[in-house]
Tab-separated table of C-alpha atoms in Angstrom:
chain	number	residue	atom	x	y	z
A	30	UNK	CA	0.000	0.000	0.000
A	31	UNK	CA	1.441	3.434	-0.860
A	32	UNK	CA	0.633	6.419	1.103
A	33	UNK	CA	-0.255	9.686	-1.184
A	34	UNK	CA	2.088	12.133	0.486
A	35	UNK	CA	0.436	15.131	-0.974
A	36	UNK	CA	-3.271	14.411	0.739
A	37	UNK	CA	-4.138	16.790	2.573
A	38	UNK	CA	-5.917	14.452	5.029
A	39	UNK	CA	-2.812	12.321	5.407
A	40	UNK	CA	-2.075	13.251	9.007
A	41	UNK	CA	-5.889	13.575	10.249
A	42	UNK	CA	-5.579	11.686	13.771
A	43	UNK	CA	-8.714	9.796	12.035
A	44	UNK	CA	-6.868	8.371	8.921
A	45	UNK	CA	-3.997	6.798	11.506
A	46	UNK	CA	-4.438	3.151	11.320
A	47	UNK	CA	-2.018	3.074	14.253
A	48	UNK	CA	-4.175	5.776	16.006
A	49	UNK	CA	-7.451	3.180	15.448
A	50	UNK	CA	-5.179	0.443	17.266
A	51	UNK	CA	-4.293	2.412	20.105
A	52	UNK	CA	-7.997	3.217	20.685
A	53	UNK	CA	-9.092	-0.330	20.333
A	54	UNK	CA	-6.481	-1.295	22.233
A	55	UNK	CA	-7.358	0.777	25.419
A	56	UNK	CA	-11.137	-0.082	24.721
A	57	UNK	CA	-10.261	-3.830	24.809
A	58	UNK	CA	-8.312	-3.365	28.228
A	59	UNK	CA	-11.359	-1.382	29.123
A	60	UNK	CA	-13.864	-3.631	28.559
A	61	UNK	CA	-11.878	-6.450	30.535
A	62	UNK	CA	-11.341	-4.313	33.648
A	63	UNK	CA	-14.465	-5.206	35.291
A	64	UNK	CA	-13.733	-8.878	34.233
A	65	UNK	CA	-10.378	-9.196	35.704
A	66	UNK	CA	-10.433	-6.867	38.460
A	67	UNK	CA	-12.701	-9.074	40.815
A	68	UNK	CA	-9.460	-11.911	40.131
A	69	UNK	CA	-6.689	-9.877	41.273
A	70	UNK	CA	-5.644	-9.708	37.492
A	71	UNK	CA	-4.597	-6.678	35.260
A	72	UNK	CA	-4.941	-7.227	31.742
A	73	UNK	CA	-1.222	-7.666	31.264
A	74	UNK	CA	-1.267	-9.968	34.372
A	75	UNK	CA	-4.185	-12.103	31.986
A	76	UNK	CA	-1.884	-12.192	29.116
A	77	UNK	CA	0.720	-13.574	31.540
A	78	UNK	CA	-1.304	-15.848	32.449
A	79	UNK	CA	-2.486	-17.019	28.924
A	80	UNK	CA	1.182	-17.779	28.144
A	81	UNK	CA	1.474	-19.511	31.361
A	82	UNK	CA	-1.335	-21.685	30.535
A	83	UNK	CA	-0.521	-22.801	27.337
A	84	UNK	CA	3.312	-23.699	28.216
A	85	UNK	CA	3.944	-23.437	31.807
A	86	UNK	CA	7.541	-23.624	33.718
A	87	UNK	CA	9.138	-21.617	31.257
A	88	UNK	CA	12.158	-18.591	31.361
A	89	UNK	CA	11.563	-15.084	32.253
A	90	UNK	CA	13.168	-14.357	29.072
A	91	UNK	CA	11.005	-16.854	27.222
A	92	UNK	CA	7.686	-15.340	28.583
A	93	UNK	CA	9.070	-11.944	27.732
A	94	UNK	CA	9.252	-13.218	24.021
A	95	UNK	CA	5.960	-14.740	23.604
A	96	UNK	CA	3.969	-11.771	25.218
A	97	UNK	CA	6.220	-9.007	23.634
A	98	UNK	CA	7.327	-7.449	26.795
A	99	UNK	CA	11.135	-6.626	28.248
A	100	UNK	CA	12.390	-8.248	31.228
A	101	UNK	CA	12.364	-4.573	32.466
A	102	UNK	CA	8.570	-4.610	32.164
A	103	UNK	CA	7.901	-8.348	32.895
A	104	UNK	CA	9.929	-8.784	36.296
A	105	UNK	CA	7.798	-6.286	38.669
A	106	UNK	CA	4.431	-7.592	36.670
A	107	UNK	CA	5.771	-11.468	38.363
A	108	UNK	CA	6.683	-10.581	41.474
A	109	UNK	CA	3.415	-8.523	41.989
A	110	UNK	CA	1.529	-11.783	40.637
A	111	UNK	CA	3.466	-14.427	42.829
A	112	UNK	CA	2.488	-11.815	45.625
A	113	UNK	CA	-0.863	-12.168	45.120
A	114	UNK	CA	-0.298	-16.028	44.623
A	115	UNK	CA	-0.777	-16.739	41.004
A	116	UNK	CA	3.233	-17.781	40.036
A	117	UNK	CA	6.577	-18.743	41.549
A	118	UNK	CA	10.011	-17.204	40.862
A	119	UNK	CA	12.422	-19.708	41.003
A	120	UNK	CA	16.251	-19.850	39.791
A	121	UNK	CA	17.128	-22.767	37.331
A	122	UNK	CA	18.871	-25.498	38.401
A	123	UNK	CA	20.553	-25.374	34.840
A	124	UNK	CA	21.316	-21.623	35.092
A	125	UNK	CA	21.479	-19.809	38.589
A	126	UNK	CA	20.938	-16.876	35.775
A	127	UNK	CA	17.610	-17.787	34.829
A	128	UNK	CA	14.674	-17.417	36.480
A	129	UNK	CA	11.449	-20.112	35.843
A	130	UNK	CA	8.035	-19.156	36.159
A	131	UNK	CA	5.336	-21.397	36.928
A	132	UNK	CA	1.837	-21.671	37.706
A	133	UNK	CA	0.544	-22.233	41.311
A	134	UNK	CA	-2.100	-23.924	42.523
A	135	UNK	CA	-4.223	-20.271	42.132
A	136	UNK	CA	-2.822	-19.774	39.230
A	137	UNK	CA	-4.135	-22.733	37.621
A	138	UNK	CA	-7.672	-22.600	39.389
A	139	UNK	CA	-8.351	-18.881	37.627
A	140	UNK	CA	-8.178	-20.512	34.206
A	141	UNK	CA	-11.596	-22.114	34.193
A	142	UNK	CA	-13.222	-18.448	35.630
A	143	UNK	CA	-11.564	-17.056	32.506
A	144	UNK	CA	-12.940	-19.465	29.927
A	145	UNK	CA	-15.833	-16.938	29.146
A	146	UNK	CA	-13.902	-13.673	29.080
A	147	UNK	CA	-13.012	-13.857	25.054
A	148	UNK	CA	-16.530	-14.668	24.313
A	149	UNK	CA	-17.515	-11.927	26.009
A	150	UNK	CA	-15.323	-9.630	24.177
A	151	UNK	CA	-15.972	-10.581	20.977
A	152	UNK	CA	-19.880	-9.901	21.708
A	153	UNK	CA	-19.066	-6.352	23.018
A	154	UNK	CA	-17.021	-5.827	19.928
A	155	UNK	CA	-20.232	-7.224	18.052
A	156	UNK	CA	-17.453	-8.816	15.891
A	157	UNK	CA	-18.800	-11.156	13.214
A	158	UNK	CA	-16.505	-14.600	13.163
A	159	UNK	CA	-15.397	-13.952	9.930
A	160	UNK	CA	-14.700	-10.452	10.744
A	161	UNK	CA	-12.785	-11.321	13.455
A	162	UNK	CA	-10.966	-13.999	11.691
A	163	UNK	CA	-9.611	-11.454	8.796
A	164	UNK	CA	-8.482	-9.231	11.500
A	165	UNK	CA	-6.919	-11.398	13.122
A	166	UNK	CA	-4.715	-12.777	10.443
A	167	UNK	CA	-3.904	-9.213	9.341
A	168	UNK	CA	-2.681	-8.168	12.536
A	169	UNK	CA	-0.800	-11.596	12.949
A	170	UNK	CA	0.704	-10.325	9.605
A	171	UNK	CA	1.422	-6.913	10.934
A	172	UNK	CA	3.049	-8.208	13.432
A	173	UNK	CA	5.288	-10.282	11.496
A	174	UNK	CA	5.754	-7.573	9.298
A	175	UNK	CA	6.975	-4.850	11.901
A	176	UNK	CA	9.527	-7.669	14.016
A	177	UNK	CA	10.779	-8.964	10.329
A	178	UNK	CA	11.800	-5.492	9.026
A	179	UNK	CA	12.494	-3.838	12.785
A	180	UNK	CA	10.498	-0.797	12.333
């Protein structure tokens, strides 16, 4: 897609496509608030979790890679959640270096009062399947996109 640099419209906040994700974005993390709050979860804390439940006992560093955030970012977000109970820090036996994350007991109990939450998303969105099928494989693309060429 080629951008026509001489439209005057080209930097309306409302042409962005980057502007649109932000917004949907911080309506998404909106809408799960009142979902996650009652669990002791931020949304980034869900996401965590997420990861954690599709491949538990894995690397700080790993996690980090699979949700996208720095260790920077990621460390305070774990030990706030083994705080509240949810994980455990604990150094590899491997690598004193490493740190392994794994589900608790907690942890693993607040998957099946999540199992509803993406449902109920994708009816506030009032996202048709296919819809949200198209969007989702061009934002997987995106994705791939930005990380392949490092923009």
């Amino acid at each position: 897609m080629q951008v026509d640099k001489n439209n005057p419209d080209l930097l309306k906040l409302d042409n962005q496509l980057c502007f649109s994700l932000y917004v949907c974005s911080r309506e998404i993390i909106r809408a799960y608030k009142p979902i996650l709050s009652p669990l002791g979860l931020t949304y980034t804390g869900y996401v965590v979790m997420m990861a954690l439940w599709e491949n538990d006992h894995i690397g700080v560093k790993e996690l980090g890679d699979r949700i996208f955030l720095d260790s920077g970012t990621l460390t305070p977000l774990l030990k706030k959640m083994e705080k509240d109970g949810f994980v455990k820090r604990e150094r590899s036996a491997e690598d004193e270096r490493s740190v392994i994350i794994s589900l608790t007991e907690k942890g693993h109990a607040v998957k099946e009062q999540c199992r509803s939450n993406p449902d109920n998303i994708i009816c506030a969105a009032k996202l048709q399947e296919i819809d949200g099928d198209a969007l989702m494989a061009n934002l997987r693309k995106m994705i791939s996109n930005f990380r392949e060429t490092g923009v």
